[in-house]
């Protein structure tokens, strides 16, 4: 890899404007302790010690971008409800622009409540509507996206799909066309439902399991030959520019035209893999927007994904630590 001034690159993140479009969520944690079983039913009684609210879903991608210093906005539809107000407040606290979120009475804000005792999750309560946006809600979101692109002139828009109904086929198609028209880079972290709806995007970033499910593949041996074939199969369906596939503990793979490589993961003390995909797509999108270099994009995103796996729970990447690791491992 040619020499990179990582100090300057990381400073330049503040010049990048990014939008994250997809399913935003509120993560609620109820921490407590159990001393007895309920006399009403054979269930533990959790004595509540504290509550915590965190940004979840597509919002976690925005959180990673903000942690790296970029100018980031969320583009979504949420409910005009208490959880929506709490989530908006959290976004504002982290300097994430919420001007482009449509609050609709027809939806509720997706919220996942986890009840935890002795560091073990005992139960999860989900409040959500997962059906696709209705036409009015699609129109409200598309209007917000159009204004965002024309007024803010972002360099990149990230599609972050959690199958909660915000990224409909129409929204994906029209936002991608709008981005092409205005020269905005499009990157995608897909889910199976709309896996092949992202026609003509710049960077398509599934994980290996999602690819195998999407293409109905039964492969165990992961090597450059099989991944090259996967890229060709994906490109035949999507006509996208770059495949960027995360391979869990084996690292990441990228391909653009004939330029392809597997980058092995760095040795880590893995504590929790949740949220790693959000960090990878955020860092990859930011590096590519800043440099247009897929080798650098893949190397830095690979390091970032490993770093957040050392933290328990979903966590945004630490900018200073990532900078230090890049200088150590890539210089």
Coordinates of C-alpha atoms in Angstrom, one line a residue:
X1 CA 0.0 0.0 0.0
X2 CA 1.3 3.5 -0.9
X3 CA 2.2 5.7 2.1
X4 CA -0.8 7.5 3.7
X5 CA -0.7 10.5 5.9
X6 CA -3.2 9.2 8.4
X7 CA -3.2 12.3 10.6
X8 CA -4.4 14.4 7.6
X9 CA -6.8 11.7 6.4
X10 CA -8.5 11.6 9.9
X11 CA -8.6 15.4 10.0
X12 CA -10.3 15.5 6.6
X13 CA -13.2 13.5 7.9
X14 CA -14.7 16.7 9.2
X15 CA -15.1 17.9 5.6
X16 CA -17.2 14.8 4.6
X17 CA -21.0 15.2 4.6
X18 CA -22.8 11.9 4.9
X19 CA -26.4 10.8 5.1
X20 CA -27.6 7.5 6.6
X21 CA -31.0 6.3 5.3
X22 CA -32.8 3.3 6.8
X23 CA -34.4 1.9 10.0
X24 CA -33.5 4.0 13.0
X25 CA -34.2 2.4 16.5
X26 CA -34.1 3.2 20.1
X27 CA -32.3 0.7 22.3
X28 CA -33.6 0.7 25.9
X29 CA -31.7 -1.2 28.6
X30 CA -33.3 -2.0 32.0
X31 CA -30.6 -3.1 34.4
X32 CA -31.7 -4.9 37.7
X33 CA -31.1 -7.7 40.1
X34 CA -33.1 -10.8 40.9
X35 CA -33.6 -12.0 44.5
X36 CA -36.8 -14.0 44.3
X37 CA -39.4 -15.7 42.1
X38 CA -42.8 -14.1 41.6
X39 CA -45.6 -15.6 43.7
X40 CA -47.9 -14.9 40.8
X41 CA -46.1 -17.0 38.2
X42 CA -42.9 -19.0 38.0
X43 CA -40.8 -16.0 36.7
X44 CA -38.0 -14.0 38.3
X45 CA -38.8 -10.6 39.8
X46 CA -36.3 -8.1 38.5
X47 CA -35.7 -5.2 40.9
X48 CA -34.9 -2.2 38.6
X49 CA -31.6 -0.5 39.3
X50 CA -31.2 1.8 36.3
X51 CA -32.5 2.6 32.8
X52 CA -30.4 3.5 29.8
X53 CA -31.3 4.7 26.3
X54 CA -29.0 4.2 23.3
X55 CA -29.1 4.9 19.5
X56 CA -29.7 1.7 17.6
X57 CA -30.3 0.3 14.1
X58 CA -29.3 2.6 11.2
X59 CA -28.6 5.3 13.9
X60 CA -25.6 3.3 15.0
X61 CA -24.0 3.9 11.6
X62 CA -24.6 7.6 12.0
X63 CA -23.1 7.4 15.5
X64 CA -19.9 5.9 14.1
X65 CA -19.7 8.6 11.5
X66 CA -20.2 11.3 14.1
X67 CA -17.6 9.7 16.3
X68 CA -15.1 10.0 13.5
X69 CA -15.8 13.7 13.1
X70 CA -17.9 13.7 9.8
X71 CA -21.0 15.9 9.3
X72 CA -23.8 13.3 9.4
X73 CA -27.6 13.3 9.0
X74 CA -30.2 10.6 9.4
X75 CA -32.8 10.2 6.8
X76 CA -35.7 8.1 8.0
X77 CA -39.3 7.8 9.1
X78 CA -40.1 7.4 12.8
X79 CA -43.2 7.7 15.0
X80 CA -44.4 11.0 16.4
X81 CA -44.2 9.5 19.9
X82 CA -42.2 9.5 23.2
X83 CA -39.6 7.1 21.9
X84 CA -39.1 9.2 18.8
X85 CA -38.6 12.3 20.9
X86 CA -36.0 10.4 23.1
X87 CA -34.2 9.2 20.0
X88 CA -34.2 12.6 18.4
X89 CA -32.7 14.0 21.6
X90 CA -29.9 11.3 21.6
X91 CA -29.1 12.1 18.0
X92 CA -28.8 15.8 18.7
X93 CA -26.6 15.1 21.7
X94 CA -24.2 13.4 19.4
X95 CA -24.3 16.2 16.8
X96 CA -26.3 14.0 14.3
X97 CA -28.6 16.1 12.1
X98 CA -32.3 15.1 12.4
X99 CA -33.8 17.8 10.2
X100 CA -34.3 15.1 7.5
X101 CA -36.4 12.7 9.6
X102 CA -40.1 12.4 8.8
X103 CA -42.2 12.0 12.0
X104 CA -45.4 10.3 10.9
X105 CA -48.4 9.4 13.0
X106 CA -48.9 6.3 10.9
X107 CA -45.7 4.7 12.4
X108 CA -44.3 4.1 15.8
X109 CA -40.6 4.5 16.6
X110 CA -38.9 1.1 16.7
X111 CA -37.7 0.4 20.3
X112 CA -36.0 -2.7 21.7
X113 CA -36.1 -3.0 25.5
X114 CA -33.6 -5.4 27.0
X115 CA -34.0 -6.5 30.6
X116 CA -30.6 -7.5 32.1
X117 CA -29.6 -9.0 35.4
X118 CA -26.0 -10.1 36.3
X119 CA -24.9 -9.1 32.8
X120 CA -27.3 -11.6 31.2
X121 CA -30.2 -10.6 29.0
X122 CA -33.3 -12.1 30.5
X123 CA -35.9 -10.8 28.0
X124 CA -36.3 -8.4 25.1
X125 CA -39.5 -6.5 24.3
X126 CA -39.8 -5.1 20.8
X127 CA -42.2 -2.3 19.9
X128 CA -42.2 -1.8 16.1
X129 CA -44.1 -1.7 12.8
X130 CA -42.3 -3.7 10.2
X131 CA -44.6 -3.4 7.2
X132 CA -43.4 -1.3 4.3
X133 CA -44.0 2.5 4.4
X134 CA -47.3 3.5 2.8
X135 CA -47.2 5.8 -0.2
X136 CA -47.7 9.0 1.9
X137 CA -44.8 8.0 4.2
X138 CA -42.6 7.2 1.2
X139 CA -43.4 10.6 -0.3
X140 CA -42.6 12.4 3.0
X141 CA -39.2 10.6 3.2
X142 CA -38.3 11.1 -0.5
X143 CA -39.1 14.8 -0.2
X144 CA -36.7 15.0 2.8
X145 CA -34.0 13.1 0.9
X146 CA -34.4 15.4 -2.2
X147 CA -34.0 18.5 0.0
X148 CA -31.0 17.0 1.9
X149 CA -29.1 16.2 -1.3
X150 CA -29.9 19.6 -3.0
X151 CA -29.2 21.8 0.0
X152 CA -26.5 19.9 1.9
X153 CA -24.7 18.4 -1.1
X154 CA -23.4 15.2 0.7
X155 CA -20.5 13.2 -0.7
X156 CA -22.0 9.8 0.4
X157 CA -25.4 8.3 1.3
X158 CA -25.4 4.9 3.2
X159 CA -28.4 2.6 2.9
X160 CA -28.7 0.7 6.2
X161 CA -31.4 -1.9 6.1
X162 CA -32.9 -3.7 9.1
X163 CA -36.0 -5.0 7.4
X164 CA -38.3 -2.6 9.4
X165 CA -40.0 -1.2 6.3
X166 CA -38.3 2.2 5.7
X167 CA -36.2 1.0 2.7
X168 CA -38.9 0.0 0.3
X169 CA -38.1 -0.9 -3.3
X170 CA -39.4 2.5 -4.4
X171 CA -37.4 4.4 -1.9
X172 CA -34.2 2.5 -2.8
X173 CA -34.7 3.0 -6.5
X174 CA -35.6 6.7 -6.3
X175 CA -32.8 7.6 -3.8
X176 CA -30.2 5.7 -5.9
X177 CA -31.3 7.6 -9.0
X178 CA -31.2 10.9 -7.2
X179 CA -27.7 10.2 -5.9
X180 CA -26.5 9.3 -9.4
X181 CA -28.0 12.5 -10.8
X182 CA -26.1 14.6 -8.1
X183 CA -22.8 12.6 -8.1
X184 CA -23.4 11.3 -4.6
X185 CA -21.6 8.0 -3.7
X186 CA -24.0 5.2 -2.6
X187 CA -23.0 2.4 -0.2
X188 CA -25.3 -0.4 1.1
X189 CA -25.5 -2.7 4.1
X190 CA -28.3 -5.0 2.9
X191 CA -30.7 -7.4 4.5
X192 CA -32.2 -10.4 2.6
X193 CA -35.7 -8.9 1.9
X194 CA -34.4 -6.2 -0.5
X195 CA -31.1 -7.9 -1.2
X196 CA -31.3 -7.4 -5.0
X197 CA -33.1 -4.1 -5.0
X198 CA -29.9 -2.0 -4.9
X199 CA -29.4 -1.8 -8.6
X200 CA -26.3 0.3 -9.7
X201 CA -25.0 1.3 -6.3
X202 CA -21.3 2.1 -5.8
X203 CA -20.5 -0.2 -2.8
X204 CA -22.5 -3.3 -1.8
X205 CA -21.4 -4.6 1.6
X206 CA -23.1 -7.8 2.8
X207 CA -21.6 -10.3 5.1
X208 CA -20.8 -13.8 3.9
X209 CA -23.9 -15.4 5.4
X210 CA -26.2 -12.8 3.7
X211 CA -24.4 -13.5 0.4
X212 CA -24.8 -17.2 0.7
X213 CA -28.5 -16.8 1.6
X214 CA -29.1 -14.3 -1.2
X215 CA -27.5 -16.4 -3.9
X216 CA -28.5 -19.8 -2.4
X217 CA -24.9 -20.9 -2.1
X218 CA -23.6 -23.9 -0.2
X219 CA -19.9 -23.2 0.2
X220 CA -17.5 -23.9 3.1
X221 CA -14.2 -23.0 1.6
X222 CA -13.7 -19.3 1.4
X223 CA -10.9 -18.3 -1.0
X224 CA -10.2 -15.7 -3.7
X225 CA -11.6 -17.9 -6.5
X226 CA -15.0 -18.5 -4.8
X227 CA -15.3 -14.9 -3.8
X228 CA -14.4 -13.7 -7.3
X229 CA -17.3 -15.9 -8.6
X230 CA -19.6 -14.5 -5.9
X231 CA -18.7 -10.9 -7.1
X232 CA -19.6 -11.9 -10.6
X233 CA -22.9 -13.4 -9.6
X234 CA -23.7 -10.3 -7.6
X235 CA -22.7 -7.9 -10.3
X236 CA -24.8 -9.8 -12.9
X237 CA -27.9 -9.1 -10.7
X238 CA -27.0 -5.6 -9.3
X239 CA -24.6 -4.0 -11.9
X240 CA -22.9 -2.3 -8.9
X241 CA -19.3 -1.1 -8.9
X242 CA -17.6 -2.6 -5.8
X243 CA -18.3 -5.7 -3.7
X244 CA -17.1 -5.5 -0.1
X245 CA -17.9 -8.6 1.8
X246 CA -17.2 -9.1 5.5
X247 CA -15.9 -12.6 6.3
X248 CA -16.3 -12.7 10.1
X249 CA -13.1 -13.9 11.8
X250 CA -11.5 -14.4 8.3
X251 CA -11.4 -10.6 7.6
X252 CA -12.9 -8.8 4.5
X253 CA -12.9 -9.2 0.7
X254 CA -13.2 -6.5 -1.9
X255 CA -13.4 -6.5 -5.6
X256 CA -13.7 -3.8 -8.3
X257 CA -13.3 -5.0 -11.9
X258 CA -10.3 -7.3 -11.7
X259 CA -8.8 -5.7 -8.6
X260 CA -9.6 -8.2 -5.8
X261 CA -8.2 -9.1 -2.4
X262 CA -8.9 -10.9 0.9
X263 CA -7.6 -8.9 3.9
X264 CA -7.2 -11.1 6.9
X265 CA -8.5 -9.9 10.3
X266 CA -6.0 -8.8 13.0
X267 CA -5.7 -10.8 16.2
X268 CA -8.2 -9.5 18.7
X269 CA -9.7 -10.4 22.1
X270 CA -13.3 -10.7 20.9
X271 CA -15.9 -9.7 23.5
X272 CA -19.0 -9.0 21.4
X273 CA -19.5 -8.8 17.6
X274 CA -22.8 -6.8 17.7
X275 CA -22.6 -3.5 15.9
X276 CA -19.4 -4.5 14.0
X277 CA -21.2 -4.4 10.7
X278 CA -22.4 -0.9 11.4
X279 CA -18.9 0.3 12.1
X280 CA -17.5 -1.4 9.0
X281 CA -20.0 0.3 6.6
X282 CA -19.5 3.7 8.3
X283 CA -15.7 3.6 8.1
X284 CA -15.7 2.1 4.6
X285 CA -18.1 4.8 3.3
X286 CA -16.1 7.6 4.9
X287 CA -12.7 6.4 3.7
X288 CA -14.0 5.8 0.2
X289 CA -15.7 9.3 0.1
X290 CA -12.4 10.9 1.2
X291 CA -9.9 9.0 -1.0
X292 CA -11.7 6.8 -3.6
X293 CA -9.2 4.1 -2.7
X294 CA -10.8 0.7 -2.2
X295 CA -7.6 -0.9 -0.8
X296 CA -7.4 1.8 2.0
X297 CA -11.2 1.6 2.5
X298 CA -11.0 -2.2 3.1
X299 CA -7.9 -2.1 5.3
X300 CA -9.2 0.7 7.7
X301 CA -12.7 -0.7 7.9
X302 CA -11.3 -4.2 8.7
X303 CA -9.3 -2.7 11.6
X304 CA -12.3 -0.7 12.8
X305 CA -14.6 -3.7 12.8
X306 CA -12.1 -5.6 14.9
X307 CA -11.7 -2.8 17.4
X308 CA -15.4 -2.6 18.2
X309 CA -15.6 -6.3 18.7
X310 CA -13.4 -5.8 21.8
X311 CA -16.2 -3.8 23.4
X312 CA -19.3 -5.3 25.0
X313 CA -22.5 -4.2 23.4
X314 CA -22.8 -2.0 20.3
X315 CA -20.2 0.8 20.5
X316 CA -19.1 3.5 18.1
X317 CA -15.5 3.2 17.0
X318 CA -12.9 5.3 19.0
X319 CA -11.3 7.8 16.5
X320 CA -8.0 8.2 18.4
X321 CA -7.6 4.4 18.9
X322 CA -8.4 3.7 15.2
X323 CA -5.9 6.3 14.1
X324 CA -3.2 4.8 16.4
X325 CA -4.0 1.3 15.0
X326 CA -3.9 2.5 11.4
X327 CA -0.4 4.0 11.9
X328 CA 0.8 0.9 13.7
X329 CA -0.6 -1.7 11.2
X330 CA -0.7 0.1 7.9
X331 CA 2.2 2.6 7.8

